Every structure is written in structure tokens, then in C-alpha cells.
Amino acid sequence: MLQESIPNVARLVEPDRVHKSVYTDEQLFNMEMERIHERVWIYCGHETQVKKPGDYYTVQIGRQPMIMVRGADGTVNVLYNRCPHRGSMICGDRSGNTGEFFRCSYHAWTFNHDGKLKNIPMMESGYKDTRWTRDNPDTNMKKAARVENYRGFVFASLAEDGPSLLEFLGPSKIAFDDICDRAPAGEVEVVPTCFRVIQNSNWKIFLENQLDALHPSVTHQSTGRAAREVEVEIEKKTGKIPLSYHMLSAFATVTIDKWDNFQTINYPYGHCILTGYMGLRPQDPDTLAYEKTLTRAYGEKRKEEILSTNIHHVLIYPGLSVQSPLQQLRAVRPLGVNKTLTEIWHFRLKGAPEPIYRRALAYYNLVNSPATLINADDLENFWKIQTGLGSDGGDWVSFARYYGRDIEKNGVVETGEGMGTSEAPMRNQMKAWAQFMAKA
Ligand code: FES
Ligand SMILES: [Fe+2]
């Protein structure tokens, strides 16, 4: 069935538009999982989620339930969450510590942290003269084909071959450098739990929205205006504006035309960087104290380089959106053609003063959490898009804004000057999508 539809995939993606079925067709969704999510490097989690031997965290890669687990030797393994006996998941809880080994709750087969079979009850008598011998690799829990860690961020690929993690990330690895370099200790620690949001929409709609510089001043205008009104009141009374209000009011004060001043840089494999950020380097005592810790750690010149890194968002296709200056990321886990889970994680800069963490936490809560109106504004759009696309009202989705005016050099596509609201990131993502989908 899938084989028959392969030739049509190329016809669904044109340089400036894509066919609606890309977002609504079940068969294409399964093909995407097979050819994209279950093949490329997917973010599993941060190594500080599993600090001690036996600590595990479950994660979805494509359609596969997986376990990220710390072994006694310190290695972080990624295993399929499936018992080789009769197929039960080994871990039913989202996270925990499994002790010295995993033990299946159905018939007590046990496994080491690297998935290798440890024991089967009464193995010698029960499995005498059968295929279930100790040296049969099928008795082990299956491992992800490849696991790599970049600066504490653990990725897995379910395909034996393909580019290394660093080759795959290319320039988008700056997301992790920026997030870690901002810490005086050069590394971050995960905040132990994340927000989880299930959206009634296709996974690509979320990713497209992440670098859609055209929507914030429209979609979030009402939220921004309300914050601005309160902010003005506070200023009248106290003479100053709390930074947290500014995080929201910026959606009203940075108007649609100003978003054209931003720039996107689009890379192979669908990755993209949005540059420019509303000033996060105020001269308040907390920021100055933080800057001092950075100077002590890195010296004046390097500190300046670190703090002037000009990134708003890094999109790592097909499943990660990183806001490095605020130490947060969103991992995208497709659950079905019209259902997507996002995990919204936050990190602490090791060695930075507490108020800097509190400030980033305010952004996390005010802009990225399920409780904020900003998130609700976006979620409403996503549901409306998915529902509209399911209708007979039209067959195509347009990505034509500033089409033909991108600047392309060596496979990297930059939006032209004053064209920050270009739909180049969506064109780039769909170009990568078509390339991944073409490879059986
Ligand atoms: S299914 Fe796991 S031990 Fe039987
Ligand atoms: Fe938004």
C-alpha cells in the first residue's frame, strides 16, 4: 500500500506550496515515522535526567516507546521499551530507578542496563533444546541503533547508517553551545520535570509556527496589549517596569513590520536559526552580578562573545525547538496524524546566580507553559489549521511569502534584508521532508 503511494510524494511538495494531505493523510504519517522520525537523530533527553545508575526516563521516538537509562559504568543507553519474551513494555512508569537491573513484570525475565539478558526463571530446564540460549541475541532488549551525546543532550537514531550527530546538526549545534556557554560552569542541569501539552494538530504545524515571525504580533496581540496596559499602570505607580511584563507586552509593542528586521538562516536537513532577540541584557544588579561570574569563568573577551550571541530560536528538524538564551527547549513527539505531544523543558545554568534562573523561569511560565495565554493563542490556531485543512475548501497550503528573494550560498538559505517574515523556514522544512520521504 505504502509502496504504491511513493511516486506521489514528490508531487505533494512544490517550492512555494504543499498539498494539504501532507498534514491529514494517515498513510503519509506512517511513512513519515518510518522515513524521518525513526531514522534521523531524535532528542531523547538531557543526561541529568538520569544521574545515577539505574535511573531511567521513557521517551517516544517516532512510534517506538524507548527507555533512556544510565548504566553502572556511567553510559547512557537507549533501549526499546519491549520485553523480548512476549512483548510487554519493561517500564510502565515515565521515569524512576530500576535498581541493578530491569525486571519484566509479566514473567520476571531480567536485563542489565544495556539491555543484555541477565536471567530467565528456571532457564536451564524451561528452555533446554530451544532457540532461547544465552548466546541468542534475540533474548536481549533491543538497543537503539545509535546513541550520541552533545554537551549533555542525548540523541538516538533508530537507523544503523546515516550522518553522525554532529554532521546532522551542522550549524544548528550552536543551540547547545549557546545554552551551555551561558553557564559559568559550561554546562546545564535539567529542571526535573517538564510541561506536557497534547495538541490536536499535525506535528509539522507546530514546527512551522516556531519560526513564523509573521504571527506573533497578530496571534498574540491581545495578550500583549493586556500586559501592556497593566505594565503602564505599574510604571505609573512604581516608576519601573518588571521584566516579566515586558516578555508579554513585547508581543504588542513589536509590531508586524518590525518582525521583518529579524532574519532566518536555513540549513540542510530542515534546520533553521532565527536571529535577533528582544533585549535580555538589561543593566540591573542581577544581570551585572551574573556577568561578573561569566568574566571570572571565561575572561572579558569571551564573555562578550557569549552574551552577544544573537539567537532567538533554533529549530532542529524534525523534533526540537531550542530557545538557548532562555535555556528552554520544546521536544515534539508525533502521536498521530492530528495529535502531537510537546514536552517543554527548562535548564539551569550551572554556576549562575539564582535570579538569572528565576528570570528564565518567568519566561518559561509566561510564554511557553500550558497556563499562559500565549500558548493558548497558538494552540487555538493549530486546531483551527488542522480542521480547516481537513475540509474541501482548498487543496494547497501557501509558503510563498518572499519566495524567490532568498539568498542561497552553498546550500544555506538566508532571508533577504528586511524580509524576516519570509516563509523560507517552512519552504526549507518541506524541502528536507521531501528529501527524507524520497528515500525508501
Ligand atoms: S513478557 Fe516479559 S517476561 Fe514474559
Ligand atoms: Fe505563537
Tab-separated table of C-alpha atoms and ligand atoms in Angstrom:
chain	number	residue	atom	x	y	z
A	1	MET	CA	0.000	0.000	0.000
A	2	LEU	CA	2.734	2.426	1.075
A	3	GLN	CA	4.868	1.441	-1.888
A	4	GLU	CA	2.110	2.478	-4.286
A	5	SER	CA	1.949	6.000	-2.929
A	6	ILE	CA	5.716	6.671	-3.077
A	7	PRO	CA	5.795	8.259	-6.535
A	8	ASN	CA	3.130	10.736	-5.483
A	9	VAL	CA	5.077	12.137	-2.553
A	10	ALA	CA	7.223	14.324	-4.802
A	11	ARG	CA	4.106	15.875	-6.282
A	12	LEU	CA	2.824	16.968	-2.870
A	13	VAL	CA	5.660	19.430	-2.315
A	14	GLU	CA	6.304	22.373	-4.636
A	15	PRO	CA	8.871	25.064	-3.794
A	16	ASP	CA	6.236	27.578	-2.634
A	17	ARG	CA	3.302	25.379	-1.597
A	18	VAL	CA	2.424	21.901	-0.270
A	19	HIS	CA	-0.596	19.703	-0.641
A	20	LYS	CA	-2.926	19.560	2.385
A	21	SER	CA	-2.696	15.753	2.573
A	22	VAL	CA	0.821	16.178	3.976
A	23	TYR	CA	-0.944	17.184	7.213
A	24	THR	CA	-4.013	14.962	7.097
A	25	ASP	CA	-3.192	11.604	5.467
A	26	GLU	CA	-2.690	8.612	7.815
A	27	GLN	CA	-0.637	6.683	5.299
A	28	LEU	CA	1.750	9.577	4.813
A	29	PHE	CA	2.016	9.898	8.599
A	30	ASN	CA	3.176	6.287	8.909
A	31	MET	CA	5.626	6.835	6.104
A	32	GLU	CA	6.967	9.941	7.868
A	33	MET	CA	7.534	7.952	11.034
A	34	GLU	CA	9.381	5.252	9.082
A	35	ARG	CA	11.469	7.527	6.895
A	36	ILE	CA	12.035	10.538	9.122
A	37	HIS	CA	11.445	10.138	12.869
A	38	GLU	CA	12.565	6.509	13.118
A	39	ARG	CA	15.661	7.187	11.071
A	40	VAL	CA	17.212	10.581	11.850
A	41	TRP	CA	18.677	11.826	15.161
A	42	ILE	CA	15.898	12.447	17.675
A	43	TYR	CA	16.380	14.154	21.022
A	44	CYS	CA	15.846	11.726	23.918
A	45	GLY	CA	16.628	13.937	26.875
A	46	HIS	CA	19.359	15.522	28.946
A	47	GLU	CA	21.849	13.293	30.722
A	48	THR	CA	20.972	14.926	34.069
A	49	GLN	CA	17.507	13.336	33.770
A	50	VAL	CA	19.279	10.043	34.550
A	51	LYS	CA	22.034	10.898	37.010
A	52	LYS	CA	22.526	7.645	38.930
A	53	PRO	CA	22.985	4.080	37.666
A	54	GLY	CA	19.544	2.563	37.107
A	55	ASP	CA	17.845	5.948	36.592
A	56	TYR	CA	15.606	5.792	33.553
A	57	TYR	CA	13.318	8.056	31.587
A	58	THR	CA	10.928	6.819	28.917
A	59	VAL	CA	10.652	8.637	25.599
A	60	GLN	CA	8.799	8.242	22.309
A	61	ILE	CA	10.848	8.109	19.096
A	62	GLY	CA	8.503	8.039	16.125
A	63	ARG	CA	6.061	5.248	17.016
A	64	GLN	CA	8.575	3.452	19.249
A	65	PRO	CA	8.406	3.521	23.047
A	66	MET	CA	12.025	3.812	24.238
A	67	ILE	CA	13.897	3.932	27.544
A	68	MET	CA	16.891	6.157	28.260
A	69	VAL	CA	18.801	4.542	31.135
A	70	ARG	CA	22.087	5.162	32.957
A	71	GLY	CA	24.253	2.061	33.298
A	72	ALA	CA	26.551	1.191	36.210
A	73	ASP	CA	29.533	2.212	34.058
A	74	GLY	CA	28.026	5.678	33.544
A	75	THR	CA	26.960	5.112	29.920
A	76	VAL	CA	23.541	6.388	28.900
A	77	ASN	CA	21.805	3.628	26.906
A	78	VAL	CA	18.673	3.937	24.798
A	79	LEU	CA	16.626	0.726	24.544
A	80	TYR	CA	13.294	-0.286	23.054
A	81	ASN	CA	10.769	-0.496	25.876
A	82	ARG	CA	9.832	-4.062	24.982
A	83	CYS	CA	10.459	-7.422	26.555
A	84	PRO	CA	11.925	-9.999	24.157
A	85	HIS	CA	9.723	-12.702	25.700
A	86	ARG	CA	6.105	-11.842	24.954
A	87	GLY	CA	6.488	-8.180	24.141
A	88	SER	CA	5.397	-6.390	27.304
A	89	MET	CA	6.799	-2.927	27.952
A	90	ILE	CA	9.504	-3.192	30.588
A	91	CYS	CA	8.872	0.243	32.139
A	92	GLY	CA	5.281	1.312	32.703
A	93	ASP	CA	6.227	4.442	34.629
A	94	ARG	CA	7.514	7.526	32.887
A	95	SER	CA	10.687	7.627	34.973
A	96	GLY	CA	12.298	6.119	38.040
A	97	ASN	CA	15.203	3.983	39.171
A	98	THR	CA	15.178	0.335	38.170
A	99	GLY	CA	17.875	-0.756	40.640
A	100	GLU	CA	20.654	-3.025	39.429
A	101	PHE	CA	18.628	-4.461	36.545
A	102	PHE	CA	15.283	-4.324	34.738
A	103	ARG	CA	12.734	-6.967	35.674
A	104	CYS	CA	9.756	-7.586	33.418
A	105	SER	CA	6.533	-7.520	35.439
A	106	TYR	CA	4.965	-10.342	33.395
A	107	HIS	CA	7.296	-13.380	33.865
A	108	ALA	CA	10.345	-11.902	35.590
A	109	TRP	CA	12.912	-12.035	32.812
A	110	THR	CA	15.680	-9.693	33.928
A	111	PHE	CA	18.026	-7.469	31.906
A	112	ASN	CA	21.133	-5.385	32.525
A	113	HIS	CA	21.071	-1.629	31.920
A	114	ASP	CA	22.479	-2.163	28.428
A	115	GLY	CA	19.550	-4.478	27.599
A	116	LYS	CA	21.525	-7.723	27.829
A	117	LEU	CA	19.602	-10.668	29.253
A	118	LYS	CA	20.540	-11.339	32.864
A	119	ASN	CA	18.267	-14.194	33.742
A	120	ILE	CA	15.114	-16.132	32.898
A	121	PRO	CA	13.396	-18.028	35.744
A	122	MET	CA	14.369	-21.723	35.519
A	123	MET	CA	16.077	-21.047	32.226
A	124	GLU	CA	18.132	-24.264	32.038
A	125	SER	CA	15.129	-26.590	32.436
A	126	GLY	CA	12.453	-24.487	30.751
A	127	TYR	CA	14.437	-23.667	27.617
A	128	LYS	CA	16.536	-26.793	27.174
A	129	ASP	CA	16.948	-27.597	23.459
A	130	THR	CA	15.074	-24.469	22.338
A	131	ARG	CA	16.314	-21.406	20.447
A	132	TRP	CA	16.393	-19.387	23.713
A	133	THR	CA	20.034	-19.901	24.596
A	134	ARG	CA	22.128	-17.314	26.417
A	135	ASP	CA	24.126	-16.522	23.308
A	136	ASN	CA	20.999	-15.817	21.232
A	137	PRO	CA	20.946	-12.004	20.851
A	138	ASP	CA	17.150	-12.131	20.493
A	139	THR	CA	16.925	-12.699	24.252
A	140	ASN	CA	18.266	-9.171	24.863
A	141	MET	CA	16.242	-5.979	24.926
A	142	LYS	CA	16.934	-4.299	21.601
A	143	LYS	CA	19.089	-1.160	21.630
A	144	ALA	CA	18.637	1.991	19.545
A	145	ALA	CA	20.984	1.603	16.583
A	146	ARG	CA	22.976	4.717	17.502
A	147	VAL	CA	23.189	6.972	20.571
A	148	GLU	CA	25.253	10.159	20.798
A	149	ASN	CA	25.527	12.912	23.338
A	150	TYR	CA	26.435	16.515	22.573
A	151	ARG	CA	27.228	18.627	25.658
A	152	GLY	CA	24.834	16.571	27.777
A	153	PHE	CA	21.977	16.432	25.257
A	154	VAL	CA	21.318	12.800	24.322
A	155	PHE	CA	20.087	11.854	20.853
A	156	ALA	CA	19.283	8.458	19.323
A	157	SER	CA	18.851	7.279	15.758
A	158	LEU	CA	16.995	4.043	15.035
A	159	ALA	CA	18.903	3.604	11.756
A	160	GLU	CA	22.304	1.882	11.566
A	161	ASP	CA	23.612	4.276	8.950
A	162	GLY	CA	23.387	7.981	8.231
A	163	PRO	CA	25.343	11.074	9.239
A	164	SER	CA	26.876	11.339	12.722
A	165	LEU	CA	25.011	13.564	15.196
A	166	LEU	CA	27.380	16.485	14.613
A	167	GLU	CA	27.177	16.130	10.831
A	168	PHE	CA	23.389	16.056	11.113
A	169	LEU	CA	23.168	19.076	13.412
A	170	GLY	CA	25.623	21.144	11.349
A	171	PRO	CA	25.487	24.823	12.355
A	172	SER	CA	22.340	24.196	14.432
A	173	LYS	CA	24.584	22.738	17.151
A	174	ILE	CA	25.011	26.378	18.205
A	175	ALA	CA	21.766	25.876	20.166
A	176	PHE	CA	23.595	23.628	22.656
A	177	ASP	CA	26.805	25.673	22.643
A	178	ASP	CA	24.854	28.842	23.392
A	179	ILE	CA	22.793	27.196	26.139
A	180	CYS	CA	25.902	25.707	27.854
A	181	ASP	CA	28.345	28.568	27.289
A	182	ARG	CA	25.980	30.940	29.093
A	183	ALA	CA	26.664	28.889	32.232
A	184	PRO	CA	29.812	29.902	34.143
A	185	ALA	CA	30.472	26.162	34.612
A	186	GLY	CA	29.979	25.489	30.879
A	187	GLU	CA	27.083	23.085	31.389
A	188	VAL	CA	23.425	22.994	32.300
A	189	GLU	CA	21.258	20.868	34.512
A	190	VAL	CA	17.709	19.901	33.654
A	191	VAL	CA	14.850	21.186	35.803
A	192	PRO	CA	13.493	17.781	36.828
A	193	THR	CA	10.100	17.853	35.208
A	194	CYS	CA	8.588	19.364	32.082
A	195	PHE	CA	5.258	20.636	30.875
A	196	ARG	CA	3.457	18.298	28.502
A	197	VAL	CA	0.888	19.565	26.013
A	198	ILE	CA	-1.094	17.471	23.556
A	199	GLN	CA	-2.174	19.448	20.507
A	200	ASN	CA	-4.937	18.379	18.154
A	201	SER	CA	-2.835	19.007	15.107
A	202	ASN	CA	-0.102	17.574	12.915
A	203	TRP	CA	3.493	17.777	14.207
A	204	LYS	CA	4.660	19.900	11.258
A	205	ILE	CA	2.204	22.675	12.119
A	206	PHE	CA	3.966	23.186	15.452
A	207	LEU	CA	7.431	23.286	13.845
A	208	GLU	CA	6.327	25.695	11.133
A	209	ASN	CA	4.906	28.005	13.768
A	210	GLN	CA	8.165	28.125	15.732
A	211	LEU	CA	9.869	30.243	13.082
A	212	ASP	CA	6.790	32.019	11.804
A	213	ALA	CA	7.827	35.600	12.510
A	214	LEU	CA	4.640	36.830	10.862
A	215	HIS	CA	2.245	35.539	13.512
A	216	PRO	CA	3.340	36.819	16.964
A	217	SER	CA	2.133	40.389	16.611
A	218	VAL	CA	-1.192	39.131	15.221
A	219	THR	CA	-1.958	35.947	17.146
A	220	HIS	CA	-0.568	37.223	20.440
A	221	GLN	CA	-1.592	40.853	20.046
A	222	SER	CA	-4.488	40.690	22.508
A	223	THR	CA	-2.283	39.057	25.152
A	224	GLY	CA	0.446	41.634	24.533
A	225	ARG	CA	-1.984	44.541	24.770
A	226	ALA	CA	-3.448	43.364	28.063
A	227	ALA	CA	0.065	43.009	29.509
A	228	ARG	CA	0.996	46.458	28.177
A	229	GLU	CA	-1.982	48.066	29.934
A	230	VAL	CA	-1.007	46.540	33.271
A	231	GLU	CA	2.636	47.390	32.686
A	232	VAL	CA	1.785	51.090	32.155
A	233	GLU	CA	-0.217	51.083	35.398
A	234	ILE	CA	2.681	49.525	37.313
A	235	GLU	CA	5.109	52.029	35.846
A	236	LYS	CA	2.875	54.919	36.913
A	237	LYS	CA	2.815	53.625	40.472
A	238	THR	CA	6.395	52.424	40.930
A	239	GLY	CA	8.404	54.145	38.210
A	240	LYS	CA	9.705	50.886	36.764
A	241	ILE	CA	8.550	48.008	34.608
A	242	PRO	CA	9.058	44.404	35.724
A	243	LEU	CA	10.937	42.412	33.072
A	244	SER	CA	8.322	39.657	33.155
A	245	TYR	CA	5.612	42.028	31.892
A	246	HIS	CA	7.910	43.121	29.114
A	247	MET	CA	8.176	39.482	27.974
A	248	LEU	CA	4.446	39.606	27.253
A	249	SER	CA	3.933	43.229	26.224
A	250	ALA	CA	6.614	42.838	23.528
A	251	PHE	CA	4.010	40.901	21.541
A	252	ALA	CA	2.016	44.123	21.203
A	253	THR	CA	4.845	46.658	21.002
A	254	VAL	CA	6.912	44.743	18.420
A	255	THR	CA	4.515	45.288	15.527
A	256	ILE	CA	4.247	43.192	12.375
A	257	ASP	CA	6.552	45.429	10.288
A	258	LYS	CA	9.324	45.218	12.907
A	259	TRP	CA	9.444	41.437	12.618
A	260	ASP	CA	10.823	41.927	9.118
A	261	ASN	CA	14.055	43.136	10.774
A	262	PHE	CA	14.737	39.643	12.089
A	263	GLN	CA	16.469	37.104	9.919
A	264	THR	CA	16.271	33.370	9.382
A	265	ILE	CA	19.152	31.204	8.233
A	266	ASN	CA	18.063	27.867	6.804
A	267	TYR	CA	20.287	24.796	6.684
A	268	PRO	CA	20.289	21.312	5.171
A	269	TYR	CA	18.098	18.653	6.872
A	270	GLY	CA	15.446	21.318	7.603
A	271	HIS	CA	17.207	23.095	10.491
A	272	CYS	CA	16.848	26.845	10.931
A	273	ILE	CA	18.044	29.699	13.134
A	274	LEU	CA	16.017	32.834	13.835
A	275	THR	CA	18.307	35.667	14.883
A	276	GLY	CA	17.587	38.783	16.899
A	277	TYR	CA	16.141	38.986	20.354
A	278	MET	CA	14.247	41.476	22.463
A	279	GLY	CA	16.980	42.845	24.785
A	280	LEU	CA	17.758	40.332	27.501
A	281	ARG	CA	20.800	42.153	28.700
A	282	PRO	CA	19.449	44.845	30.983
A	283	GLN	CA	21.812	46.643	33.335
A	284	ASP	CA	20.081	45.655	36.581
A	285	PRO	CA	22.179	44.439	39.546
A	286	ASP	CA	21.235	40.771	38.935
A	287	THR	CA	22.446	40.841	35.342
A	288	LEU	CA	25.636	42.643	36.318
A	289	ALA	CA	26.351	40.076	39.048
A	290	TYR	CA	25.793	37.289	36.524
A	291	GLU	CA	28.105	38.959	34.012
A	292	LYS	CA	30.816	39.080	36.668
A	293	THR	CA	30.596	35.311	37.187
A	294	LEU	CA	30.985	34.853	33.435
A	295	THR	CA	34.016	37.169	33.312
A	296	ARG	CA	35.620	35.176	36.125
A	297	ALA	CA	34.980	31.926	34.278
A	298	TYR	CA	35.872	32.943	30.725
A	299	GLY	CA	37.605	36.349	30.736
A	300	GLU	CA	36.186	39.617	29.423
A	301	LYS	CA	36.539	38.953	25.677
A	302	ARG	CA	34.921	35.512	25.699
A	303	LYS	CA	32.137	36.740	27.996
A	304	GLU	CA	31.280	39.467	25.464
A	305	GLU	CA	31.224	36.883	22.663
A	306	ILE	CA	28.912	34.626	24.641
A	307	LEU	CA	26.467	37.330	25.651
A	308	SER	CA	26.279	38.852	22.197
A	309	THR	CA	25.276	35.569	20.514
A	310	ASN	CA	22.258	36.740	18.606
A	311	ILE	CA	19.773	33.876	18.569
A	312	HIS	CA	16.067	33.805	19.242
A	313	HIS	CA	15.225	30.229	18.322
A	314	VAL	CA	16.976	27.248	16.789
A	315	LEU	CA	14.820	24.693	15.085
A	316	ILE	CA	16.365	21.251	14.822
A	317	TYR	CA	14.232	19.313	12.377
A	318	PRO	CA	12.159	17.210	12.821
A	319	GLY	CA	11.607	17.356	16.540
A	320	LEU	CA	13.228	20.133	18.535
A	321	SER	CA	12.861	23.843	19.054
A	322	VAL	CA	15.513	25.403	21.308
A	323	GLN	CA	15.455	28.850	22.890
A	324	SER	CA	19.025	28.907	24.068
A	325	PRO	CA	19.251	32.437	25.558
A	326	LEU	CA	16.480	31.402	27.959
A	327	GLN	CA	17.628	27.808	28.460
A	328	GLN	CA	14.467	26.089	27.290
A	329	LEU	CA	13.508	23.672	24.596
A	330	ARG	CA	10.446	22.016	23.218
A	331	ALA	CA	10.616	18.421	22.014
A	332	VAL	CA	7.962	17.401	19.512
A	333	ARG	CA	6.594	13.836	19.651
A	334	PRO	CA	4.063	12.983	16.932
A	335	LEU	CA	1.292	10.741	18.320
A	336	GLY	CA	-0.893	10.511	15.230
A	337	VAL	CA	-1.603	12.421	12.050
A	338	ASN	CA	-3.621	15.002	14.011
A	339	LYS	CA	-2.198	14.572	17.514
A	340	THR	CA	1.148	15.821	18.777
A	341	LEU	CA	2.792	15.895	22.174
A	342	THR	CA	5.222	18.654	23.059
A	343	GLU	CA	7.499	18.394	26.072
A	344	ILE	CA	8.593	21.807	27.310
A	345	TRP	CA	11.874	21.501	29.213
A	346	HIS	CA	13.843	24.075	31.154
A	347	PHE	CA	17.505	24.076	32.242
A	348	ARG	CA	19.563	25.784	34.922
A	349	LEU	CA	22.875	27.431	34.079
A	350	LYS	CA	25.401	25.756	36.394
A	351	GLY	CA	27.222	28.380	38.426
A	352	ALA	CA	24.880	31.296	37.580
A	353	PRO	CA	23.161	33.291	40.334
A	354	GLU	CA	19.624	32.268	41.289
A	355	PRO	CA	17.861	35.424	39.918
A	356	ILE	CA	19.024	34.544	36.404
A	357	TYR	CA	17.292	31.182	36.721
A	358	ARG	CA	14.175	32.930	38.087
A	359	ARG	CA	14.092	35.269	35.080
A	360	ALA	CA	14.280	32.419	32.569
A	361	LEU	CA	11.682	30.564	34.630
A	362	ALA	CA	9.364	33.575	34.312
A	363	TYR	CA	9.654	33.357	30.518
A	364	TYR	CA	9.085	29.595	30.666
A	365	ASN	CA	5.892	30.110	32.646
A	366	LEU	CA	4.664	33.252	30.900
A	367	VAL	CA	5.352	32.385	27.285
A	368	ASN	CA	5.890	28.636	26.893
A	369	SER	CA	3.795	26.931	29.581
A	370	PRO	CA	0.317	25.483	29.015
A	371	ALA	CA	-1.011	28.044	31.511
A	372	THR	CA	-0.105	31.114	29.503
A	373	LEU	CA	-2.389	32.860	27.043
A	374	ILE	CA	0.462	32.905	24.515
A	375	ASN	CA	0.412	29.109	24.353
A	376	ALA	CA	-3.388	29.049	24.273
A	377	ASP	CA	-3.367	31.523	21.355
A	378	ASP	CA	-1.088	29.189	19.389
A	379	LEU	CA	-2.972	26.019	20.313
A	380	GLU	CA	-6.212	27.532	19.084
A	381	ASN	CA	-4.537	28.338	15.755
A	382	PHE	CA	-3.147	24.797	15.449
A	383	TRP	CA	-6.567	23.229	15.948
A	384	LYS	CA	-8.155	25.669	13.505
A	385	ILE	CA	-5.475	24.912	10.896
A	386	GLN	CA	-5.895	21.130	11.247
A	387	THR	CA	-9.684	21.418	10.984
A	388	GLY	CA	-9.523	23.818	8.025
A	389	LEU	CA	-7.066	21.562	6.203
A	390	GLY	CA	-9.434	18.620	6.613
A	391	SER	CA	-12.097	20.487	4.646
A	392	ASP	CA	-12.822	20.604	0.915
A	393	GLY	CA	-12.237	24.358	0.909
A	394	GLY	CA	-8.900	24.109	-0.893
A	395	ASP	CA	-6.054	21.707	-1.670
A	396	TRP	CA	-2.872	23.693	-1.054
A	397	VAL	CA	-1.032	25.437	1.770
A	398	SER	CA	0.925	28.508	0.637
A	399	PHE	CA	4.523	29.265	1.634
A	400	ALA	CA	5.005	31.991	-0.981
A	401	ARG	CA	5.880	34.962	1.253
A	402	TYR	CA	9.137	36.459	-0.140
A	403	TYR	CA	9.529	33.400	-2.359
A	404	GLY	CA	12.254	33.917	-4.950
A	405	ARG	CA	14.055	36.526	-2.871
A	406	ASP	CA	16.075	34.254	-0.595
A	407	ILE	CA	19.850	34.430	-0.727
A	408	GLU	CA	21.327	30.987	-1.300
A	409	LYS	CA	25.005	30.181	-0.728
A	410	ASN	CA	26.460	26.672	-0.507
A	411	GLY	CA	23.167	25.072	0.431
A	412	VAL	CA	22.405	27.671	3.138
A	413	VAL	CA	19.397	29.906	2.536
A	414	GLU	CA	19.254	33.302	4.221
A	415	THR	CA	16.264	35.559	4.073
A	416	GLY	CA	16.994	38.870	2.377
A	417	GLU	CA	17.416	42.071	4.345
A	418	GLY	CA	14.126	43.348	5.737
A	419	MET	CA	12.370	40.065	4.901
A	420	GLY	CA	12.329	38.422	8.336
A	421	THR	CA	8.720	37.359	7.915
A	422	SER	CA	9.676	35.248	4.903
A	423	GLU	CA	8.213	31.754	4.753
A	424	ALA	CA	11.703	30.459	3.895
A	425	PRO	CA	11.842	28.239	7.054
A	426	MET	CA	8.659	26.416	6.005
A	427	ARG	CA	9.969	26.018	2.452
A	428	ASN	CA	13.227	24.664	3.874
A	429	GLN	CA	11.465	22.215	6.197
A	430	MET	CA	9.308	20.872	3.389
A	431	LYS	CA	12.313	20.572	1.097
A	432	ALA	CA	14.003	18.398	3.737
A	433	TRP	CA	10.750	16.474	4.267
A	434	ALA	CA	10.547	15.642	0.545
A	435	GLN	CA	14.194	14.508	0.523
A	436	PHE	CA	13.723	12.244	3.560
A	437	MET	CA	10.473	10.825	2.194
A	438	ALA	CA	12.024	10.029	-1.191
A	439	LYS	CA	14.458	7.558	0.418
A	440	ALA	CA	12.926	4.138	0.998
B	1	FES	S1	6.710	-10.734	28.676
B	1	FES	FE1	8.451	-10.134	29.769
B	1	FES	S2	8.974	-11.854	30.917
B	1	FES	FE2	7.274	-12.513	29.775
B	2	FE	FE	2.973	31.901	18.790
